[in-house]
Amino acid sequence: MPYRISRLGHVEIRSLDLDRDLDHYTNVLGLQLTGREGKTAYLKGWDERHAYSVCLTEADRAGMVRMAFRTVDAEDLDYYEKRLHDLGVTFEVIPEDYRRGRALRFVAPSGHTVELYHEMDYTGNLLPSVNPAPWPQRLQGIAVPRLDHTLVTAPDPATAIQFFQEVLEFRTSEVLVGQDGTPLAAWLWQRPAPHDLAIVPGRAGGFHHAAFVVDSTDALFRAADILAMHKVRIDYGPGRHGITRGTTIYFFDPSGNRLETFGGYSAYQMDPDTRPVTWTQDQITQAVFYYAQELNETFLSVYT
Amino acid sequence: MGQTYTIILLPMGNSVRCAQDQTVLGAILGSGARVYYGCTGGSCGVCKMRLVSGQLDYGRYSVAVLSEEERRQGFFLSCQAKSVSDLTIQLTEANRYRQVPTFSIQPPRPR
C-alpha cells in the first residue's frame, strides 16, 4: 500500500483569549507567528517548511475545530476524493483556505472535522536552504521544531479507529484492547513514526492534546524548566509512556487545551511491515505512565 | 498587603484566606488542601463548585462547561473565579477535598 498522507499538517485549536494565548504559544512553546486574519492566528515550529501547522481561533470555548492531513502528492488528494465518494463518506470540497489550496472536509465517526489537502504556501524553515546551520539562533521558549501528532476522544473508539484505518489507510503502531479484545484506543501512523493520530475513549469531538517534537532528553528537561519558570500547569512529566515509548511532558495552554512535548523520535521508527504492539487493559497504568505505574486524576478524564 | 477575603468551605466549616487576585482554587490549594481540578484554563469543568453566599468575579471560561442555568444555580469554575467579598462555598464529593500531609513541627520531648 503506497503512502498517500505525509503527516498531520495542521490543527485548529480554540482560544478563549487570543492575545493572551499567543504569548504562550510564541514565548513559552516558542512557535513562530506566521499570520493573523480576523479571529485566527497562524503558527508553526521553526523547522516546518509550510506556512502553518497550528491555527489558534478565538471562541467562547476551548477544544479542537479541525485536524488537517497533508497528502504526499496532489494526485493523492484526487485519490481520496474518489475513495470518500466510493465509500459513501459525506464530504465537501473547500476550494481554498488561508495560504492553502483545495481541501476535502468531512466529519469522522469520532465527531471530529477532518480535512485532507495538499497545497500550502512553501515558506521554508527558519534556516537558509543553502549551507544551513543546524538550528536558528534567537528562538524563544521551548522552541519546538514541529507539530508531531494529535490525540482525540471518541464515544465508540473501535468504529472511529476502523474509519481511519480503512478510509484513510492509517497503519496501526499500538493498540490498547479491552478484556474481549475490542480496541479501546489505537495509535495510528502515516509517517514512519509511532503515531500521527491517536484515538481514545471519550466525548464525541473531544480534544485530548496536540503534541510537538522535542528532539532529545536534554530538550525535554529544558522544556520542563521553561514551563515551570512560566508557572504553566503541568499535567504529567517529564516522564515516559509505555505505549510508543515516548518521553513526554503534558501541560495546558492558558485556555485549558492540553499540549505535549514529545520525544517520540527517540522512541522508534515504523516500517511498512511493522506489526502492531498490543497493550491489555489490565496494564493500562504502565501503558500510560510507565514510571509512575499509576494514573493521575486528570489525564484520562480532563480534555476540551 | 491587598484586600483578603475569608472563604468558608462547607460541609466541613473550615475557612481559608483568599488574597485579592487569587482564584478560589488557588486559595484552597494555598491552604495546604487538595481538590480535583484539571486544565486551570476554565475549559474542562472539573473544578466546578457552588456558591452559597458572597460575590464572585467569574472570570473567563468556556460556555461549554458552565451554562447560564448552572451559573444561576450558583455554580462557578474555581480555577477562574475570584472573591470580591467573603464567601461560603458548598463542596461535594465531586470536588474530592482532602488535606495533604505536610511538615509538622513536633513539640519537644520532655527530658
PDB file of N, CA and C in Angstrom, chain A residues 214-286:
ATOM      1  N   VAL A 214      10.135  17.483  20.731  1.00  0.00           N
ATOM      2  CA  VAL A 214      11.426  17.924  21.270  1.00  0.00           C
ATOM      3  C   VAL A 214      12.376  16.771  20.971  1.00  0.00           C
ATOM      4  N   ASP A 215      13.573  17.090  20.458  1.00  0.00           N
ATOM      5  CA  ASP A 215      14.324  16.017  19.817  1.00  0.00           C
ATOM      6  C   ASP A 215      15.428  15.411  20.666  1.00  0.00           C
ATOM      7  N   SER A 216      15.443  15.685  21.965  1.00  0.00           N
ATOM      8  CA  SER A 216      16.392  14.999  22.843  1.00  0.00           C
ATOM      9  C   SER A 216      15.858  15.014  24.262  1.00  0.00           C
ATOM     10  N   THR A 217      16.425  14.165  25.107  1.00  0.00           N
ATOM     11  CA  THR A 217      16.026  14.172  26.511  1.00  0.00           C
ATOM     12  C   THR A 217      16.446  15.483  27.172  1.00  0.00           C
ATOM     13  N   ASP A 218      17.613  16.025  26.767  1.00  0.00           N
ATOM     14  CA  ASP A 218      18.016  17.340  27.285  1.00  0.00           C
ATOM     15  C   ASP A 218      16.958  18.385  26.959  1.00  0.00           C
ATOM     16  N   ALA A 219      16.467  18.342  25.724  1.00  0.00           N
ATOM     17  CA  ALA A 219      15.457  19.326  25.302  1.00  0.00           C
ATOM     18  C   ALA A 219      14.172  19.143  26.095  1.00  0.00           C
ATOM     19  N   LEU A 220      13.865  17.898  26.451  1.00  0.00           N
ATOM     20  CA  LEU A 220      12.648  17.631  27.221  1.00  0.00           C
ATOM     21  C   LEU A 220      12.758  18.261  28.613  1.00  0.00           C
ATOM     22  N   PHE A 221      13.906  18.093  29.267  1.00  0.00           N
ATOM     23  CA  PHE A 221      14.070  18.678  30.598  1.00  0.00           C
ATOM     24  C   PHE A 221      14.158  20.198  30.526  1.00  0.00           C
ATOM     25  N   ARG A 222      14.762  20.706  29.481  1.00  0.00           N
ATOM     26  CA  ARG A 222      14.796  22.162  29.286  1.00  0.00           C
ATOM     27  C   ARG A 222      13.371  22.687  29.106  1.00  0.00           C
ATOM     28  N   ALA A 223      12.551  21.922  28.377  1.00  0.00           N
ATOM     29  CA  ALA A 223      11.148  22.314  28.204  1.00  0.00           C
ATOM     30  C   ALA A 223      10.426  22.350  29.547  1.00  0.00           C
ATOM     31  N   ALA A 224      10.676  21.349  30.390  1.00  0.00           N
ATOM     32  CA  ALA A 224      10.045  21.318  31.716  1.00  0.00           C
ATOM     33  C   ALA A 224      10.471  22.533  32.533  1.00  0.00           C
ATOM     34  N   ASP A 225      11.764  22.889  32.456  1.00  0.00           N
ATOM     35  CA  ASP A 225      12.250  24.076  33.174  1.00  0.00           C
ATOM     36  C   ASP A 225      11.494  25.322  32.725  1.00  0.00           C
ATOM     37  N   ILE A 226      11.350  25.473  31.415  1.00  0.00           N
ATOM     38  CA  ILE A 226      10.715  26.679  30.871  1.00  0.00           C
ATOM     39  C   ILE A 226       9.240  26.729  31.275  1.00  0.00           C
ATOM     40  N   LEU A 227       8.557  25.586  31.216  1.00  0.00           N
ATOM     41  CA  LEU A 227       7.149  25.547  31.634  1.00  0.00           C
ATOM     42  C   LEU A 227       7.019  25.952  33.096  1.00  0.00           C
ATOM     43  N   ALA A 228       7.894  25.423  33.945  1.00  0.00           N
ATOM     44  CA  ALA A 228       7.818  25.728  35.375  1.00  0.00           C
ATOM     45  C   ALA A 228       8.175  27.189  35.644  1.00  0.00           C
ATOM     46  N   MET A 229       9.158  27.727  34.911  1.00  0.00           N
ATOM     47  CA  MET A 229       9.519  29.148  35.079  1.00  0.00           C
ATOM     48  C   MET A 229       8.322  30.051  34.781  1.00  0.00           C
ATOM     49  N   HIS A 230       7.499  29.629  33.833  1.00  0.00           N
ATOM     50  CA  HIS A 230       6.315  30.416  33.462  1.00  0.00           C
ATOM     51  C   HIS A 230       5.076  30.006  34.249  1.00  0.00           C
ATOM     52  N   LYS A 231       5.262  29.151  35.264  1.00  0.00           N
ATOM     53  CA  LYS A 231       4.139  28.687  36.088  1.00  0.00           C
ATOM     54  C   LYS A 231       3.028  28.055  35.249  1.00  0.00           C
ATOM     55  N   VAL A 232       3.399  27.365  34.193  1.00  0.00           N
ATOM     56  CA  VAL A 232       2.415  26.663  33.360  1.00  0.00           C
ATOM     57  C   VAL A 232       1.936  25.426  34.108  1.00  0.00           C
ATOM     58  N   ARG A 233       0.673  25.142  34.035  1.00  0.00           N
ATOM     59  CA  ARG A 233       0.090  23.972  34.693  1.00  0.00           C
ATOM     60  C   ARG A 233       0.554  22.710  33.957  1.00  0.00           C
ATOM     61  N   ILE A 234       1.409  21.919  34.613  1.00  0.00           N
ATOM     62  CA  ILE A 234       1.897  20.661  34.035  1.00  0.00           C
ATOM     63  C   ILE A 234       0.995  19.541  34.516  1.00  0.00           C
ATOM     64  N   ASP A 235       0.484  18.751  33.590  1.00  0.00           N
ATOM     65  CA  ASP A 235      -0.400  17.639  33.946  1.00  0.00           C
ATOM     66  C   ASP A 235       0.412  16.408  34.331  1.00  0.00           C
ATOM     67  N   TYR A 236       1.488  16.155  33.599  1.00  0.00           N
ATOM     68  CA  TYR A 236       2.319  14.969  33.862  1.00  0.00           C
ATOM     69  C   TYR A 236       3.693  15.159  33.229  1.00  0.00           C
ATOM     70  N   GLY A 237       4.712  14.693  33.944  1.00  0.00           N
ATOM     71  CA  GLY A 237       6.024  14.639  33.331  1.00  0.00           C
ATOM     72  C   GLY A 237       7.001  15.625  33.936  1.00  0.00           C
ATOM     73  N   PRO A 238       8.255  15.590  33.473  1.00  0.00           N
ATOM     74  CA  PRO A 238       8.769  14.730  32.407  1.00  0.00           C
ATOM     75  C   PRO A 238       8.646  13.249  32.780  1.00  0.00           C
ATOM     76  N   GLY A 239       8.254  12.459  31.829  1.00  0.00           N
ATOM     77  CA  GLY A 239       8.063  11.047  32.080  1.00  0.00           C
ATOM     78  C   GLY A 239       8.089  10.272  30.780  1.00  0.00           C
ATOM     79  N   ARG A 240       7.650   9.034  30.882  1.00  0.00           N
ATOM     80  CA  ARG A 240       7.645   8.187  29.688  1.00  0.00           C
ATOM     81  C   ARG A 240       6.343   7.400  29.614  1.00  0.00           C
ATOM     82  N   HIS A 241       5.875   7.229  28.382  1.00  0.00           N
ATOM     83  CA  HIS A 241       4.759   6.322  28.134  1.00  0.00           C
ATOM     84  C   HIS A 241       5.276   4.915  27.878  1.00  0.00           C
ATOM     85  N   GLY A 242       4.504   3.899  28.334  1.00  0.00           N
ATOM     86  CA  GLY A 242       4.757   2.548  27.841  1.00  0.00           C
ATOM     87  C   GLY A 242       4.405   2.491  26.363  1.00  0.00           C
ATOM     88  N   ILE A 243       3.193   2.916  26.049  1.00  0.00           N
ATOM     89  CA  ILE A 243       2.743   2.990  24.657  1.00  0.00           C
ATOM     90  C   ILE A 243       3.600   4.024  23.918  1.00  0.00           C
ATOM     91  N   THR A 244       4.159   3.643  22.818  1.00  0.00           N
ATOM     92  CA  THR A 244       5.059   4.419  21.934  1.00  0.00           C
ATOM     93  C   THR A 244       6.461   4.649  22.514  1.00  0.00           C
ATOM     94  N   ARG A 245       6.678   4.291  23.789  1.00  0.00           N
ATOM     95  CA  ARG A 245       7.955   4.539  24.485  1.00  0.00           C
ATOM     96  C   ARG A 245       8.295   6.023  24.580  1.00  0.00           C
ATOM     97  N   GLY A 246       7.401   6.869  24.116  1.00  0.00           N
ATOM     98  CA  GLY A 246       7.718   8.289  24.007  1.00  0.00           C
ATOM     99  C   GLY A 246       7.978   8.929  25.355  1.00  0.00           C
ATOM    100  N   THR A 247       8.999   9.796  25.392  1.00  0.00           N
ATOM    101  CA  THR A 247       9.210  10.620  26.585  1.00  0.00           C
ATOM    102  C   THR A 247       8.384  11.888  26.410  1.00  0.00           C
ATOM    103  N   THR A 248       7.909  12.427  27.520  1.00  0.00           N
ATOM    104  CA  THR A 248       6.782  13.351  27.401  1.00  0.00           C
ATOM    105  C   THR A 248       6.681  14.350  28.546  1.00  0.00           C
ATOM    106  N   ILE A 249       6.084  15.494  28.257  1.00  0.00           N
ATOM    107  CA  ILE A 249       5.527  16.388  29.277  1.00  0.00           C
ATOM    108  C   ILE A 249       4.156  16.814  28.759  1.00  0.00           C
ATOM    109  N   TYR A 250       3.149  16.739  29.609  1.00  0.00           N
ATOM    110  CA  TYR A 250       1.827  17.267  29.268  1.00  0.00           C
ATOM    111  C   TYR A 250       1.579  18.526  30.064  1.00  0.00           C
ATOM    112  N   PHE A 251       1.018  19.522  29.409  1.00  0.00           N
ATOM    113  CA  PHE A 251       0.716  20.789  30.082  1.00  0.00           C
ATOM    114  C   PHE A 251      -0.481  21.422  29.389  1.00  0.00           C
ATOM    115  N   PHE A 252      -1.008  22.476  29.981  1.00  0.00           N
ATOM    116  CA  PHE A 252      -2.206  23.118  29.442  1.00  0.00           C
ATOM    117  C   PHE A 252      -1.876  24.517  28.946  1.00  0.00           C
ATOM    118  N   ASP A 253      -2.466  24.893  27.814  1.00  0.00           N
ATOM    119  CA  ASP A 253      -2.351  26.287  27.378  1.00  0.00           C
ATOM    120  C   ASP A 253      -3.274  27.134  28.263  1.00  0.00           C
ATOM    121  N   PRO A 254      -3.204  28.461  28.189  1.00  0.00           N
ATOM    122  CA  PRO A 254      -3.984  29.270  29.143  1.00  0.00           C
ATOM    123  C   PRO A 254      -5.502  29.093  28.995  1.00  0.00           C
ATOM    124  N   SER A 255      -5.963  28.592  27.845  1.00  0.00           N
ATOM    125  CA  SER A 255      -7.394  28.317  27.679  1.00  0.00           C
ATOM    126  C   SER A 255      -7.758  26.907  28.120  1.00  0.00           C
ATOM    127  N   GLY A 256      -6.791  26.129  28.578  1.00  0.00           N
ATOM    128  CA  GLY A 256      -7.084  24.804  29.112  1.00  0.00           C
ATOM    129  C   GLY A 256      -6.980  23.671  28.111  1.00  0.00           C
ATOM    130  N   ASN A 257      -6.464  23.948  26.913  1.00  0.00           N
ATOM    131  CA  ASN A 257      -6.198  22.857  25.965  1.00  0.00           C
ATOM    132  C   ASN A 257      -4.895  22.171  26.360  1.00  0.00           C
ATOM    133  N   ARG A 258      -4.903  20.824  26.329  1.00  0.00           N
ATOM    134  CA  ARG A 258      -3.681  20.108  26.706  1.00  0.00           C
ATOM    135  C   ARG A 258      -2.727  20.050  25.521  1.00  0.00           C
ATOM    136  N   LEU A 259      -1.466  20.347  25.788  1.00  0.00           N
ATOM    137  CA  LEU A 259      -0.408  20.238  24.788  1.00  0.00           C
ATOM    138  C   LEU A 259       0.636  19.277  25.318  1.00  0.00           C
ATOM    139  N   GLU A 260       1.488  18.785  24.439  1.00  0.00           N
ATOM    140  CA  GLU A 260       2.530  17.845  24.835  1.00  0.00           C
ATOM    141  C   GLU A 260       3.826  18.199  24.131  1.00  0.00           C
ATOM    142  N   THR A 261       4.935  18.062  24.839  1.00  0.00           N
ATOM    143  CA  THR A 261       6.223  17.988  24.153  1.00  0.00           C
ATOM    144  C   THR A 261       6.616  16.520  24.181  1.00  0.00           C
ATOM    145  N   PHE A 262       6.886  15.997  23.013  1.00  0.00           N
ATOM    146  CA  PHE A 262       7.003  14.554  22.816  1.00  0.00           C
ATOM    147  C   PHE A 262       8.366  14.233  22.225  1.00  0.00           C
ATOM    148  N   GLY A 263       9.103  13.372  22.927  1.00  0.00           N
ATOM    149  CA  GLY A 263      10.408  12.946  22.415  1.00  0.00           C
ATOM    150  C   GLY A 263      10.276  11.683  21.595  1.00  0.00           C
ATOM    151  N   GLY A 264       9.271  11.655  20.742  1.00  0.00           N
ATOM    152  CA  GLY A 264       8.909  10.436  20.041  1.00  0.00           C
ATOM    153  C   GLY A 264       9.977   9.902  19.125  1.00  0.00           C
ATOM    154  N   TYR A 265      10.795  10.784  18.593  1.00  0.00           N
ATOM    155  CA  TYR A 265      11.782  10.304  17.629  1.00  0.00           C
ATOM    156  C   TYR A 265      12.920   9.548  18.300  1.00  0.00           C
ATOM    157  N   SER A 266      13.010   9.670  19.628  1.00  0.00           N
ATOM    158  CA  SER A 266      13.985   8.836  20.321  1.00  0.00           C
ATOM    159  C   SER A 266      13.402   7.438  20.555  1.00  0.00           C
ATOM    160  N   ALA A 267      12.133   7.256  20.230  1.00  0.00           N
ATOM    161  CA  ALA A 267      11.458   6.000  20.548  1.00  0.00           C
ATOM    162  C   ALA A 267      11.738   4.944  19.484  1.00  0.00           C
ATOM    163  N   TYR A 268      11.055   4.994  18.370  1.00  0.00           N
ATOM    164  CA  TYR A 268      11.305   4.013  17.312  1.00  0.00           C
ATOM    165  C   TYR A 268      10.740   4.529  16.007  1.00  0.00           C
ATOM    166  N   GLN A 269      11.074   3.856  14.938  1.00  0.00           N
ATOM    167  CA  GLN A 269      10.539   4.176  13.627  1.00  0.00           C
ATOM    168  C   GLN A 269       9.744   2.998  13.108  1.00  0.00           C
ATOM    169  N   MET A 270       8.806   3.277  12.245  1.00  0.00           N
ATOM    170  CA  MET A 270       7.971   2.227  11.679  1.00  0.00           C
ATOM    171  C   MET A 270       8.494   1.826  10.308  1.00  0.00           C
ATOM    172  N   ASP A 271       8.294   0.583   9.961  1.00  0.00           N
ATOM    173  CA  ASP A 271       8.491   0.083   8.601  1.00  0.00           C
ATOM    174  C   ASP A 271       7.128  -0.334   8.071  1.00  0.00           C
ATOM    175  N   PRO A 272       6.993  -0.423   6.753  1.00  0.00           N
ATOM    176  CA  PRO A 272       5.683  -0.826   6.215  1.00  0.00           C
ATOM    177  C   PRO A 272       5.187  -2.160   6.784  1.00  0.00           C
ATOM    178  N   ASP A 273       6.109  -3.044   7.153  1.00  0.00           N
ATOM    179  CA  ASP A 273       5.678  -4.356   7.630  1.00  0.00           C
ATOM    180  C   ASP A 273       5.703  -4.489   9.150  1.00  0.00           C
ATOM    181  N   THR A 274       5.879  -3.371   9.865  1.00  0.00           N
ATOM    182  CA  THR A 274       5.853  -3.448  11.323  1.00  0.00           C
ATOM    183  C   THR A 274       4.442  -3.772  11.794  1.00  0.00           C
ATOM    184  N   ARG A 275       4.335  -4.801  12.601  1.00  0.00           N
ATOM    185  CA  ARG A 275       3.007  -5.205  13.084  1.00  0.00           C
ATOM    186  C   ARG A 275       2.681  -4.511  14.400  1.00  0.00           C
ATOM    187  N   PRO A 276       1.401  -4.313  14.676  1.00  0.00           N
ATOM    188  CA  PRO A 276       1.025  -3.554  15.881  1.00  0.00           C
ATOM    189  C   PRO A 276       1.455  -4.239  17.174  1.00  0.00           C
ATOM    190  N   VAL A 277       1.778  -3.398  18.153  1.00  0.00           N
ATOM    191  CA  VAL A 277       2.018  -3.830  19.526  1.00  0.00           C
ATOM    192  C   VAL A 277       0.685  -3.754  20.267  1.00  0.00           C
ATOM    193  N   THR A 278       0.422  -4.740  21.110  1.00  0.00           N
ATOM    194  CA  THR A 278      -0.835  -4.754  21.869  1.00  0.00           C
ATOM    195  C   THR A 278      -0.571  -4.506  23.346  1.00  0.00           C
ATOM    196  N   TRP A 279      -1.405  -3.654  23.926  1.00  0.00           N
ATOM    197  CA  TRP A 279      -1.425  -3.433  25.380  1.00  0.00           C
ATOM    198  C   TRP A 279      -2.763  -3.926  25.894  1.00  0.00           C
ATOM    199  N   THR A 280      -2.750  -4.599  27.058  1.00  0.00           N
ATOM    200  CA  THR A 280      -4.006  -5.074  27.624  1.00  0.00           C
ATOM    201  C   THR A 280      -4.475  -4.114  28.718  1.00  0.00           C
ATOM    202  N   GLN A 281      -5.790  -4.039  28.855  1.00  0.00           N
ATOM    203  CA  GLN A 281      -6.368  -3.017  29.730  1.00  0.00           C
ATOM    204  C   GLN A 281      -5.898  -3.155  31.181  1.00  0.00           C
ATOM    205  N   ASP A 282      -5.593  -4.389  31.602  1.00  0.00           N
ATOM    206  CA  ASP A 282      -5.158  -4.562  32.989  1.00  0.00           C
ATOM    207  C   ASP A 282      -3.771  -3.940  33.233  1.00  0.00           C
ATOM    208  N   GLN A 283      -3.064  -3.581  32.150  1.00  0.00           N
ATOM    209  CA  GLN A 283      -1.739  -2.951  32.287  1.00  0.00           C
ATOM    210  C   GLN A 283      -1.787  -1.469  31.914  1.00  0.00           C
ATOM    211  N   ILE A 284      -2.998  -0.881  31.970  1.00  0.00           N
ATOM    212  CA  ILE A 284      -3.143   0.485  31.449  1.00  0.00           C
ATOM    213  C   ILE A 284      -2.283   1.499  32.193  1.00  0.00           C
ATOM    214  N   THR A 285      -2.045   1.259  33.487  1.00  0.00           N
ATOM    215  CA  THR A 285      -1.293   2.271  34.233  1.00  0.00           C
ATOM    216  C   THR A 285       0.129   2.421  33.681  1.00  0.00           C
ATOM    217  N   GLN A 286       0.813   1.307  33.412  1.00  0.00           N
ATOM    218  CA  GLN A 286       2.160   1.428  32.837  1.00  0.00           C
ATOM    219  C   GLN A 286       2.115   1.709  31.343  1.00  0.00           C
TER     220      GLN A 286
END
